[in-house]
Amino acid sequence: MNIDFFFNPKSIAIIGASPAPGKLSNVIIESLKRIGFPGKIYPVNPKYQFIDDLKCYSSCTDIKDDIDLAVIAVPASIVPEALKDARGKVKGAIIVSGGFKESGVDGRGLEDKIKRIVQNNGIRVMGPNCMGIYDTISRVDTFFIPADRIGRPKKGGISILSQSGSFAATIMDEMAAEGIGVARVVSFGNRVDVGESDCLDFLADDEETKVVALYLESVDDGLRFVEAASRCIKKKPVVAVKVGKREAGVYAARSHTGAMTGRYEIYRAAFRKAGIVEVEGYEGLRDACRALNIYRPARGKRVLIVTDGGGMGASLADSCEELGLEVAGLSEDLKRLLSSDLPSYCTVGNPIDLTGSVTDDWYVTALTEGLKDGFDMAIATVLWGPPQLTEGLINKLSAVIKGQDKPVIICTPGGEFAKRMNRAFEEKGIPVFTTPESAARAAAVLANARGK
Amino acid sequence: MNIDFFFNPKSIAIIGASPAPGKLSNVIIESLKRIGFPGKIYPVNPKYQFIDDLKCYSSCTDIKDDIDLAVIAVPASIVPEALKDARGKVKGAIIVSGGFKESGVDGRGLEDKIKRIVQNNGIRVMGPNCMGIYDTISRVDTFFIPADRIGRPKKGGISILSQSGSFAATIMDEMAAEGIGVARVVSFGNRVDVGESDCLDFLADDEETKVVALYLESVDDGLRFVEAASRCIKKKPVVAVKVGKREAGVYAARSHTGAMTGRYEIYRAAFRKAGIVEVEGYEGLRDACRALNIYRPARGKRVLIVTDGGGMGASLADSCEELGLEVAGLSEDLKRLLSSDLPSYCTVGNPIDLTGSVTDDWYVTALTEGLKDGFDMAIATVLWGPPQLTEGLINKLSAVIKGQDKPVIICTPGGEFAKRMNRAFEEKGIPVFTTPESAARAAAVLANARGK
């Protein structure tokens, strides 16, 4: 069923709107103004006539317009009434209020009540206990945390679906700081109605979304989820982290969004069936977003490693193999070529070790020739100690990377100097990873991802 | 056998000293001056009379003094001669030159030659193909990379032993940027003589060293290694990363320091026997250093998780259990206590979820009471979105942490605001981790480490 109005609303009502700065509903009004929501904003609260410069309505029924989206920000006990008031007027509602299934017996009763209302009154509902939508395309922002605490990413191609609001907000914040852009971010919380499958259906056809990242504690309907994900993956990569794998996680997830998390193995099988790339935890999802923000999936699992520090290369090779990548040997032709182009003390294997005597041009030679040799992608572990490496390497590598169509990941752990160089790489649009393990995780995502 | 003179030299000869800035031997002289080496420095090179303001000698035999430590920085082919020249004059030598076993057949022959010389002339040798020693206690620095490229950590309690120079240099650089101090760092390279077991023997009795971190591709002598490590662990924690676990890693490690890396399972068993905490890769060793820089090992594996974001708590609980930690439930007494002290919508379990309504004081209550409940350590996952959290939390948590003797790890992923708060925590001497996975890795190290 179509839920486009969540992602393209012409009008938004804020139910329980307050003029008090810092109040959840007030933060949302401010956020909508800041992001430049182009439609109409209707505050609803019988206590007020105006909220800031906006006319305030005592009830949804007083609004003449049809309302695409209502944000319900009233205490849990009043939510059923608010939903009834919105009936016939509102297409979709986001219930940001908490105090439902996640908070014990009383809340569970209240949530069941909402579910019954939703089944009958024709409004599609996100939440409760969620942060709703941050959308750089339609310019909607219901994440009720001020932007000085949690940064908002710029416009980009990644869409995030998350059962957990804090997980979504935190990864958004980190992406904002790193300059990675998003299309739509959805925190759907307790999921009385709209969940990951509805959203996947929408995102599959959404041209703004190039990549989908999922945080799941459970799924609403296994079969529907696999269908929706499979359809989505025909068009774009989908990565997912499943939380609540073991005893403690299961317990935490249950009390969190009230979700019963099923046996992990079943999820794994479903992910595999749908073609979803499963990643591990927050680090895994973050690294996947960094990589897929720039690169399309690789053609296969053969990875070339080029380094100027043997130990770091060896450590990276370990990580790659552990994640199922193939650190395949070089062809005899390539070995011959590199042996004649590089000094004899370089190791012409995989990793190619250019040693501490490395120059900028050796990296260019190794990567250019190496990538012609049947590898699907490369990781260049650049340690900046070697004195003949110059900042010019950044432009030179950037030209190599842009001159061909295989992903090249830069891995540069270290301190001040390395961090400065990393920023320079990132300014060229090249993703940088600061540990061998994160570079390997990113490469594994590119190897396993499907979609255009 | 005693190798103390490597770590407490009164005099250092630089064999192959050059006045040319940027030359390896010149960087070492500059580094020794910069770090304030308090002993005598003797440049040796028949071509020069002075190098900067230091008198230069044509041979070791021309130096009247006895030499505790010689740094040999001449081309590989001349190293045998340099060793012979040093005979009877020098106690220990660090051969920083490359071009030996790691670089093919010729180099292997040369390395065998060095080995035979070393067996007969009474000089203990580190290297070849190594960076030698960075020592904040004796103020020695033979790492021949300028400090503007690779930062030098301040004085501290961690000592690092590494077969790989680049691995040691990179982790040093990162520690310098993070303000983590080291005692002694040794890169011993191809290990014709002095290796990890000799160094472990020294570090076991070294009062400046509180923690030992090892990077190994192989060990020199399995039995001796287990003995030395076991003795060391009676006094201080030892953590190790083993590189060359699988096919690709083995290949890379072999060509790197010429080490034949044995079957990984044998290493694992040896680590376990000795009581070494094995960590995974660069991330693992870095996180272990961060944690052990501040905290002594925990008494056991029971970890309490406190969070204000359910999803992040659930993800952390998963990671902890995966690493063998026990995310044990709360006692009935504690549940009763917290249920009366915290609002009903908080989840009083493990994790304790304080929700987005959290205040600074709820964190104080949860941690203070929680740590009395038989837990061995705690992880506080602080997400800074909740509007009622203030910067005052840092002082309050710092007081809680310092008021008891169990490790408390702070986990705060996120963007600009979170990073600023992290620096404030670190200024209080509290270790901060920016992903749930790194916090879990740190906690696992504290749980598994032995030693005072």
mmCIF file of C-alpha atoms in Angstrom, chain A residues 145-442:
data_model
loop_
_atom_site.group_PDB
_atom_site.id
_atom_site.type_symbol
_atom_site.label_atom_id
_atom_site.label_comp_id
_atom_site.label_asym_id
_atom_site.label_seq_id
_atom_site.Cartn_x
_atom_site.Cartn_y
_atom_site.Cartn_z
ATOM 1 C CA ILE A 145 16.759 16.688 18.981
ATOM 2 C CA PRO A 146 18.252 20.139 18.420
ATOM 3 C CA ALA A 147 20.835 20.225 15.612
ATOM 4 C CA ASP A 148 23.582 21.483 17.933
ATOM 5 C CA ARG A 149 23.374 18.135 19.729
ATOM 6 C CA ILE A 150 22.743 15.794 16.785
ATOM 7 C CA GLY A 151 23.998 17.036 13.405
ATOM 8 C CA ARG A 152 21.863 16.694 10.288
ATOM 9 C CA PRO A 153 23.581 15.201 7.220
ATOM 10 C CA LYS A 154 23.473 16.970 3.884
ATOM 11 C CA LYS A 155 21.498 15.657 0.912
ATOM 12 C CA GLY A 156 22.828 12.372 -0.448
ATOM 13 C CA GLY A 157 21.935 8.910 -1.652
ATOM 14 C CA ILE A 158 21.765 6.791 1.515
ATOM 15 C CA SER A 159 18.427 6.021 3.154
ATOM 16 C CA ILE A 160 18.314 4.560 6.647
ATOM 17 C CA LEU A 161 15.477 2.533 8.185
ATOM 18 C CA SER A 162 15.790 1.959 11.900
ATOM 19 C CA GLN A 163 13.710 0.491 14.653
ATOM 20 C CA SER A 164 15.902 2.424 17.075
ATOM 21 C CA GLY A 165 15.702 6.204 17.091
ATOM 22 C CA SER A 166 18.946 6.632 19.007
ATOM 23 C CA PHE A 167 20.818 4.386 16.587
ATOM 24 C CA ALA A 168 19.492 6.336 13.610
ATOM 25 C CA ALA A 169 20.203 9.702 15.233
ATOM 26 C CA THR A 170 23.732 8.720 16.207
ATOM 27 C CA ILE A 171 24.736 7.431 12.789
ATOM 28 C CA MET A 172 23.153 10.559 11.221
ATOM 29 C CA ASP A 173 25.215 12.702 13.580
ATOM 30 C CA GLU A 174 28.428 10.890 12.645
ATOM 31 C CA MET A 175 27.608 11.079 8.916
ATOM 32 C CA ALA A 176 26.919 14.812 9.229
ATOM 33 C CA ALA A 177 30.347 15.301 10.823
ATOM 34 C CA GLU A 178 31.974 13.280 8.023
ATOM 35 C CA GLY A 179 30.146 15.025 5.199
ATOM 36 C CA ILE A 180 28.234 11.922 4.090
ATOM 37 C CA GLY A 181 24.790 12.704 2.717
ATOM 38 C CA VAL A 182 21.440 10.965 3.191
ATOM 39 C CA ALA A 183 18.148 10.894 1.308
ATOM 40 C CA ARG A 184 15.565 9.655 3.852
ATOM 41 C CA VAL A 185 16.051 8.478 7.425
ATOM 42 C CA VAL A 186 13.143 6.718 9.128
ATOM 43 C CA SER A 187 12.930 5.753 12.798
ATOM 44 C CA PHE A 188 9.751 3.681 13.053
ATOM 45 C CA GLY A 189 9.951 2.617 16.701
ATOM 46 C CA ASN A 190 7.298 0.281 18.068
ATOM 47 C CA ARG A 191 5.785 -0.218 14.627
ATOM 48 C CA VAL A 192 2.058 -0.493 15.293
ATOM 49 C CA ASP A 193 1.547 -0.088 11.552
ATOM 50 C CA VAL A 194 4.203 1.192 9.116
ATOM 51 C CA GLY A 195 7.454 -0.771 9.346
ATOM 52 C CA GLU A 196 10.517 -1.753 7.389
ATOM 53 C CA SER A 197 8.617 -3.625 4.669
ATOM 54 C CA ASP A 198 6.362 -0.673 3.788
ATOM 55 C CA CYS A 199 9.375 1.599 3.762
ATOM 56 C CA LEU A 200 11.421 -0.826 1.648
ATOM 57 C CA ASP A 201 8.569 -0.879 -0.863
ATOM 58 C CA PHE A 202 8.728 2.894 -1.074
ATOM 59 C CA LEU A 203 12.535 3.101 -1.183
ATOM 60 C CA ALA A 204 12.763 0.438 -3.915
ATOM 61 C CA ASP A 205 11.112 2.854 -6.359
ATOM 62 C CA ASP A 206 12.581 6.033 -4.870
ATOM 63 C CA GLU A 207 15.058 7.440 -7.357
ATOM 64 C CA GLU A 208 16.735 9.604 -4.733
ATOM 65 C CA THR A 209 17.733 6.536 -2.710
ATOM 66 C CA LYS A 210 20.842 4.790 -4.028
ATOM 67 C CA VAL A 211 21.539 2.592 -0.974
ATOM 68 C CA VAL A 212 19.397 1.327 1.902
ATOM 69 C CA ALA A 213 20.837 0.773 5.392
ATOM 70 C CA LEU A 214 18.694 -1.114 7.915
ATOM 71 C CA TYR A 215 18.844 -1.419 11.702
ATOM 72 C CA LEU A 216 16.558 -4.244 12.819
ATOM 73 C CA GLU A 217 15.694 -5.823 16.121
ATOM 74 C CA SER A 218 12.939 -7.880 14.517
ATOM 75 C CA VAL A 219 10.847 -7.831 11.349
ATOM 76 C CA ASP A 220 7.114 -7.277 11.107
ATOM 77 C CA ASP A 221 6.336 -10.073 8.673
ATOM 78 C CA GLY A 222 9.154 -12.350 7.538
ATOM 79 C CA LEU A 223 7.728 -13.274 4.165
ATOM 80 C CA ARG A 224 6.750 -9.737 3.254
ATOM 81 C CA PHE A 225 10.117 -8.477 4.391
ATOM 82 C CA VAL A 226 12.015 -10.919 2.163
ATOM 83 C CA GLU A 227 9.776 -9.989 -0.783
ATOM 84 C CA ALA A 228 10.172 -6.249 -0.265
ATOM 85 C CA ALA A 229 13.938 -6.535 0.262
ATOM 86 C CA SER A 230 14.367 -8.784 -2.786
ATOM 87 C CA ARG A 231 12.520 -6.290 -4.933
ATOM 88 C CA CYS A 232 14.578 -3.413 -3.553
ATOM 89 C CA ILE A 233 17.864 -5.243 -4.128
ATOM 90 C CA LYS A 234 17.114 -5.560 -7.845
ATOM 91 C CA LYS A 235 17.560 -1.813 -7.938
ATOM 92 C CA LYS A 236 19.992 -0.858 -5.146
ATOM 93 C CA PRO A 237 22.165 -2.390 -2.416
ATOM 94 C CA VAL A 238 20.582 -3.105 0.965
ATOM 95 C CA VAL A 239 22.750 -3.591 4.068
ATOM 96 C CA ALA A 240 21.430 -4.527 7.479
ATOM 97 C CA VAL A 241 22.520 -4.884 11.053
ATOM 98 C CA LYS A 242 20.505 -7.273 13.208
ATOM 99 C CA VAL A 243 20.566 -6.436 16.895
ATOM 100 C CA GLY A 244 19.409 -8.825 19.593
ATOM 101 C CA LYS A 245 21.461 -11.800 18.471
ATOM 102 C CA ARG A 246 22.138 -13.378 21.789
ATOM 103 C CA GLU A 247 20.588 -13.541 25.194
ATOM 104 C CA ALA A 248 21.510 -10.082 26.467
ATOM 105 C CA GLY A 249 20.815 -8.380 23.171
ATOM 106 C CA VAL A 250 17.454 -10.094 22.893
ATOM 107 C CA TYR A 251 16.510 -8.905 26.337
ATOM 108 C CA ALA A 252 17.593 -5.338 25.628
ATOM 109 C CA ALA A 253 15.805 -5.210 22.286
ATOM 110 C CA ARG A 254 12.594 -6.533 23.821
ATOM 111 C CA SER A 255 12.369 -3.881 26.480
ATOM 112 C CA HIS A 256 13.483 -1.264 23.995
ATOM 113 C CA THR A 257 10.928 -1.211 21.224
ATOM 114 C CA GLY A 258 8.845 -3.992 22.672
ATOM 115 C CA ALA A 259 9.985 -6.231 19.822
ATOM 116 C CA MET A 260 10.190 -9.981 20.247
ATOM 117 C CA THR A 261 13.433 -10.773 18.505
ATOM 118 C CA GLY A 262 13.358 -14.199 16.914
ATOM 119 C CA ARG A 263 16.194 -16.649 16.561
ATOM 120 C CA TYR A 264 19.129 -14.967 14.899
ATOM 121 C CA GLU A 265 19.749 -17.825 12.475
ATOM 122 C CA ILE A 266 16.337 -17.302 10.903
ATOM 123 C CA TYR A 267 17.181 -13.669 10.228
ATOM 124 C CA ARG A 268 20.498 -14.642 8.725
ATOM 125 C CA ALA A 269 18.813 -17.033 6.349
ATOM 126 C CA ALA A 270 16.219 -14.410 5.391
ATOM 127 C CA PHE A 271 18.941 -11.813 4.729
ATOM 128 C CA ARG A 272 20.800 -14.278 2.547
ATOM 129 C CA LYS A 273 17.651 -15.203 0.644
ATOM 130 C CA ALA A 274 16.809 -11.574 -0.045
ATOM 131 C CA GLY A 275 20.402 -10.655 -0.976
ATOM 132 C CA ILE A 276 20.827 -8.285 1.951
ATOM 133 C CA VAL A 277 24.411 -7.732 3.058
ATOM 134 C CA GLU A 278 24.557 -8.352 6.771
ATOM 135 C CA VAL A 279 27.045 -6.219 8.693
ATOM 136 C CA GLU A 280 28.123 -6.353 12.329
ATOM 137 C CA GLY A 281 26.962 -3.684 14.746
ATOM 138 C CA TYR A 282 27.330 0.049 14.588
ATOM 139 C CA GLU A 283 30.848 -0.077 13.126
ATOM 140 C CA GLY A 284 29.672 -2.377 10.364
ATOM 141 C CA LEU A 285 26.756 -0.171 9.340
ATOM 142 C CA ARG A 286 28.858 2.994 9.542
ATOM 143 C CA ASP A 287 31.636 1.495 7.394
ATOM 144 C CA ALA A 288 29.092 0.185 4.885
ATOM 145 C CA CYS A 289 27.531 3.651 4.562
ATOM 146 C CA ARG A 290 30.960 5.238 4.059
ATOM 147 C CA ALA A 291 31.834 2.796 1.284
ATOM 148 C CA LEU A 292 28.466 2.699 -0.501
ATOM 149 C CA ASN A 293 28.174 6.483 -0.298
ATOM 150 C CA ILE A 294 30.858 6.601 -3.004
ATOM 151 C CA TYR A 295 31.158 3.223 -4.685
ATOM 152 C CA ARG A 296 28.789 0.869 -6.420
ATOM 153 C CA PRO A 297 29.182 -2.807 -5.521
ATOM 154 C CA ALA A 298 32.296 -4.576 -6.807
ATOM 155 C CA ARG A 299 32.083 -7.351 -9.387
ATOM 156 C CA GLY A 300 33.523 -9.969 -7.085
ATOM 157 C CA LYS A 301 35.627 -10.769 -4.049
ATOM 158 C CA ARG A 302 39.181 -10.508 -5.381
ATOM 159 C CA VAL A 303 40.958 -7.725 -3.538
ATOM 160 C CA LEU A 304 44.406 -6.295 -4.205
ATOM 161 C CA ILE A 305 46.278 -4.825 -1.244
ATOM 162 C CA VAL A 306 49.001 -2.225 -1.768
ATOM 163 C CA THR A 307 50.970 -0.945 1.213
ATOM 164 C CA ASP A 308 54.185 0.709 2.295
ATOM 165 C CA GLY A 309 54.209 -1.016 5.701
ATOM 166 C CA GLY A 310 54.518 -4.793 5.733
ATOM 167 C CA GLY A 311 52.889 -5.352 9.123
ATOM 168 C CA MET A 312 49.868 -3.246 8.304
ATOM 169 C CA GLY A 313 49.530 -5.078 4.986
ATOM 170 C CA ALA A 314 49.698 -8.455 6.731
ATOM 171 C CA SER A 315 47.117 -7.383 9.291
ATOM 172 C CA LEU A 316 44.810 -6.146 6.528
ATOM 173 C CA ALA A 317 45.233 -9.392 4.582
ATOM 174 C CA ASP A 318 44.182 -11.326 7.703
ATOM 175 C CA SER A 319 41.067 -9.178 8.111
ATOM 176 C CA CYS A 320 40.110 -9.498 4.451
ATOM 177 C CA GLU A 321 40.361 -13.288 4.453
ATOM 178 C CA GLU A 322 38.423 -13.480 7.700
ATOM 179 C CA LEU A 323 35.571 -11.602 6.018
ATOM 180 C CA GLY A 324 35.555 -13.941 3.045
ATOM 181 C CA LEU A 325 37.460 -11.782 0.573
ATOM 182 C CA GLU A 326 40.007 -13.366 -1.746
ATOM 183 C CA VAL A 327 43.483 -11.920 -1.360
ATOM 184 C CA ALA A 328 44.482 -13.641 -4.587
ATOM 185 C CA GLY A 329 48.034 -13.837 -5.932
ATOM 186 C CA LEU A 330 49.281 -11.741 -8.848
ATOM 187 C CA SER A 331 49.490 -13.169 -12.351
ATOM 188 C CA GLU A 332 52.961 -14.055 -13.648
ATOM 189 C CA ASP A 333 52.668 -11.243 -16.187
ATOM 190 C CA LEU A 334 51.933 -8.669 -13.524
ATOM 191 C CA LYS A 335 54.747 -9.960 -11.327
ATOM 192 C CA ARG A 336 57.185 -9.604 -14.208
ATOM 193 C CA LEU A 337 55.948 -6.118 -14.999
ATOM 194 C CA LEU A 338 56.076 -4.859 -11.415
ATOM 195 C CA SER A 339 59.443 -6.495 -10.785
ATOM 196 C CA SER A 340 60.876 -4.479 -13.625
ATOM 197 C CA ASP A 341 59.099 -1.231 -12.651
ATOM 198 C CA LEU A 342 59.764 -1.365 -8.892
ATOM 199 C CA PRO A 343 63.033 -1.828 -6.936
ATOM 200 C CA SER A 344 63.984 -5.396 -6.060
ATOM 201 C CA TYR A 345 63.361 -4.939 -2.325
ATOM 202 C CA CYS A 346 59.646 -4.315 -2.904
ATOM 203 C CA THR A 347 57.512 -7.398 -2.327
ATOM 204 C CA VAL A 348 55.642 -8.192 -5.528
ATOM 205 C CA GLY A 349 52.860 -10.318 -4.065
ATOM 206 C CA ASN A 350 49.475 -9.607 -2.550
ATOM 207 C CA PRO A 351 49.928 -7.430 -0.548
ATOM 208 C CA ILE A 352 52.301 -5.498 -2.760
ATOM 209 C CA ASP A 353 54.704 -4.025 -0.179
ATOM 210 C CA LEU A 354 56.343 -0.863 -1.501
ATOM 211 C CA THR A 355 58.396 -0.546 1.727
ATOM 212 C CA GLY A 356 59.519 2.585 3.561
ATOM 213 C CA SER A 357 61.421 3.717 0.447
ATOM 214 C CA VAL A 358 58.128 4.229 -1.396
ATOM 215 C CA THR A 359 57.527 7.224 -3.666
ATOM 216 C CA ASP A 360 54.186 8.626 -4.841
ATOM 217 C CA ASP A 361 54.765 7.094 -8.267
ATOM 218 C CA TRP A 362 55.245 3.572 -6.971
ATOM 219 C CA TYR A 363 51.733 3.690 -5.543
ATOM 220 C CA VAL A 364 50.462 4.862 -8.932
ATOM 221 C CA THR A 365 52.304 2.055 -10.731
ATOM 222 C CA ALA A 366 51.215 -0.676 -8.320
ATOM 223 C CA LEU A 367 47.553 0.349 -8.335
ATOM 224 C CA THR A 368 47.263 1.097 -12.052
ATOM 225 C CA GLU A 369 48.871 -2.151 -13.143
ATOM 226 C CA GLY A 370 47.399 -4.199 -10.304
ATOM 227 C CA LEU A 371 43.820 -3.237 -11.075
ATOM 228 C CA LYS A 372 44.228 -4.438 -14.679
ATOM 229 C CA ASP A 373 45.025 -7.906 -13.322
ATOM 230 C CA GLY A 374 41.567 -9.295 -12.702
ATOM 231 C CA PHE A 375 41.073 -7.838 -9.242
ATOM 232 C CA ASP A 376 37.614 -6.553 -8.371
ATOM 233 C CA MET A 377 38.814 -3.806 -6.072
ATOM 234 C CA ALA A 378 41.882 -2.552 -4.218
ATOM 235 C CA ILE A 379 42.804 -1.299 -0.773
ATOM 236 C CA ALA A 380 45.726 1.116 -0.577
ATOM 237 C CA THR A 381 47.132 1.206 2.955
ATOM 238 C CA VAL A 382 49.095 4.420 2.952
ATOM 239 C CA LEU A 383 51.314 4.988 5.990
ATOM 240 C CA TRP A 384 52.762 8.480 5.867
ATOM 241 C CA GLY A 385 56.055 7.782 7.647
ATOM 242 C CA PRO A 386 58.161 7.184 4.493
ATOM 243 C CA PRO A 387 59.916 10.511 3.818
ATOM 244 C CA GLN A 388 59.609 10.432 0.034
ATOM 245 C CA LEU A 389 55.805 10.287 0.095
ATOM 246 C CA THR A 390 54.411 13.745 -0.587
ATOM 247 C CA GLU A 391 50.998 15.327 -0.329
ATOM 248 C CA GLY A 392 51.002 15.118 -4.135
ATOM 249 C CA LEU A 393 50.091 11.451 -3.680
ATOM 250 C CA ILE A 394 46.521 12.506 -3.020
ATOM 251 C CA ASN A 395 46.029 14.049 -6.461
ATOM 252 C CA LYS A 396 47.862 11.231 -8.172
ATOM 253 C CA LEU A 397 45.854 8.475 -6.490
ATOM 254 C CA SER A 398 42.665 10.408 -7.072
ATOM 255 C CA ALA A 399 43.426 10.438 -10.819
ATOM 256 C CA VAL A 400 44.141 6.690 -10.822
ATOM 257 C CA ILE A 401 40.918 5.966 -8.941
ATOM 258 C CA LYS A 402 38.783 8.141 -11.177
ATOM 259 C CA GLY A 403 40.400 6.743 -14.327
ATOM 260 C CA GLN A 404 38.872 3.278 -13.874
ATOM 261 C CA ASP A 405 35.684 1.734 -12.547
ATOM 262 C CA LYS A 406 36.796 -0.493 -9.680
ATOM 263 C CA PRO A 407 36.468 0.628 -6.067
ATOM 264 C CA VAL A 408 39.695 1.704 -4.370
ATOM 265 C CA ILE A 409 39.596 2.089 -0.618
ATOM 266 C CA ILE A 410 42.199 4.140 1.216
ATOM 267 C CA CYS A 411 43.307 2.897 4.632
ATOM 268 C CA THR A 412 45.421 5.294 6.667
ATOM 269 C CA PRO A 413 45.622 4.751 10.407
ATOM 270 C CA GLY A 414 47.649 7.164 12.489
ATOM 271 C CA GLY A 415 47.788 10.531 14.213
ATOM 272 C CA GLU A 416 47.748 14.214 13.255
ATOM 273 C CA PHE A 417 49.479 14.052 9.876
ATOM 274 C CA ALA A 418 47.490 11.013 8.744
ATOM 275 C CA LYS A 419 44.226 12.652 9.808
ATOM 276 C CA ARG A 420 45.073 15.761 7.779
ATOM 277 C CA MET A 421 45.822 13.645 4.714
ATOM 278 C CA ASN A 422 42.582 11.730 5.257
ATOM 279 C CA ARG A 423 40.589 14.931 5.065
ATOM 280 C CA ALA A 424 42.369 15.773 1.807
ATOM 281 C CA PHE A 425 41.432 12.352 0.361
ATOM 282 C CA GLU A 426 37.839 12.808 1.487
ATOM 283 C CA GLU A 427 37.674 16.220 -0.141
ATOM 284 C CA LYS A 428 38.455 14.422 -3.403
ATOM 285 C CA GLY A 429 35.486 12.134 -2.769
ATOM 286 C CA ILE A 430 37.599 9.106 -1.877
ATOM 287 C CA PRO A 431 36.443 7.154 1.171
ATOM 288 C CA VAL A 432 39.086 6.726 3.853
ATOM 289 C CA PHE A 433 39.212 4.172 6.657
ATOM 290 C CA THR A 434 41.452 4.556 9.666
ATOM 291 C CA THR A 435 41.995 0.923 10.637
ATOM 292 C CA PRO A 436 42.813 -2.147 8.522
ATOM 293 C CA GLU A 437 39.718 -3.815 9.982
ATOM 294 C CA SER A 438 37.327 -1.041 8.923
ATOM 295 C CA ALA A 439 38.856 -1.008 5.423
ATOM 296 C CA ALA A 440 38.326 -4.769 5.202
ATOM 297 C CA ARG A 441 34.712 -4.434 6.416
ATOM 298 C CA ALA A 442 34.066 -1.813 3.732
#
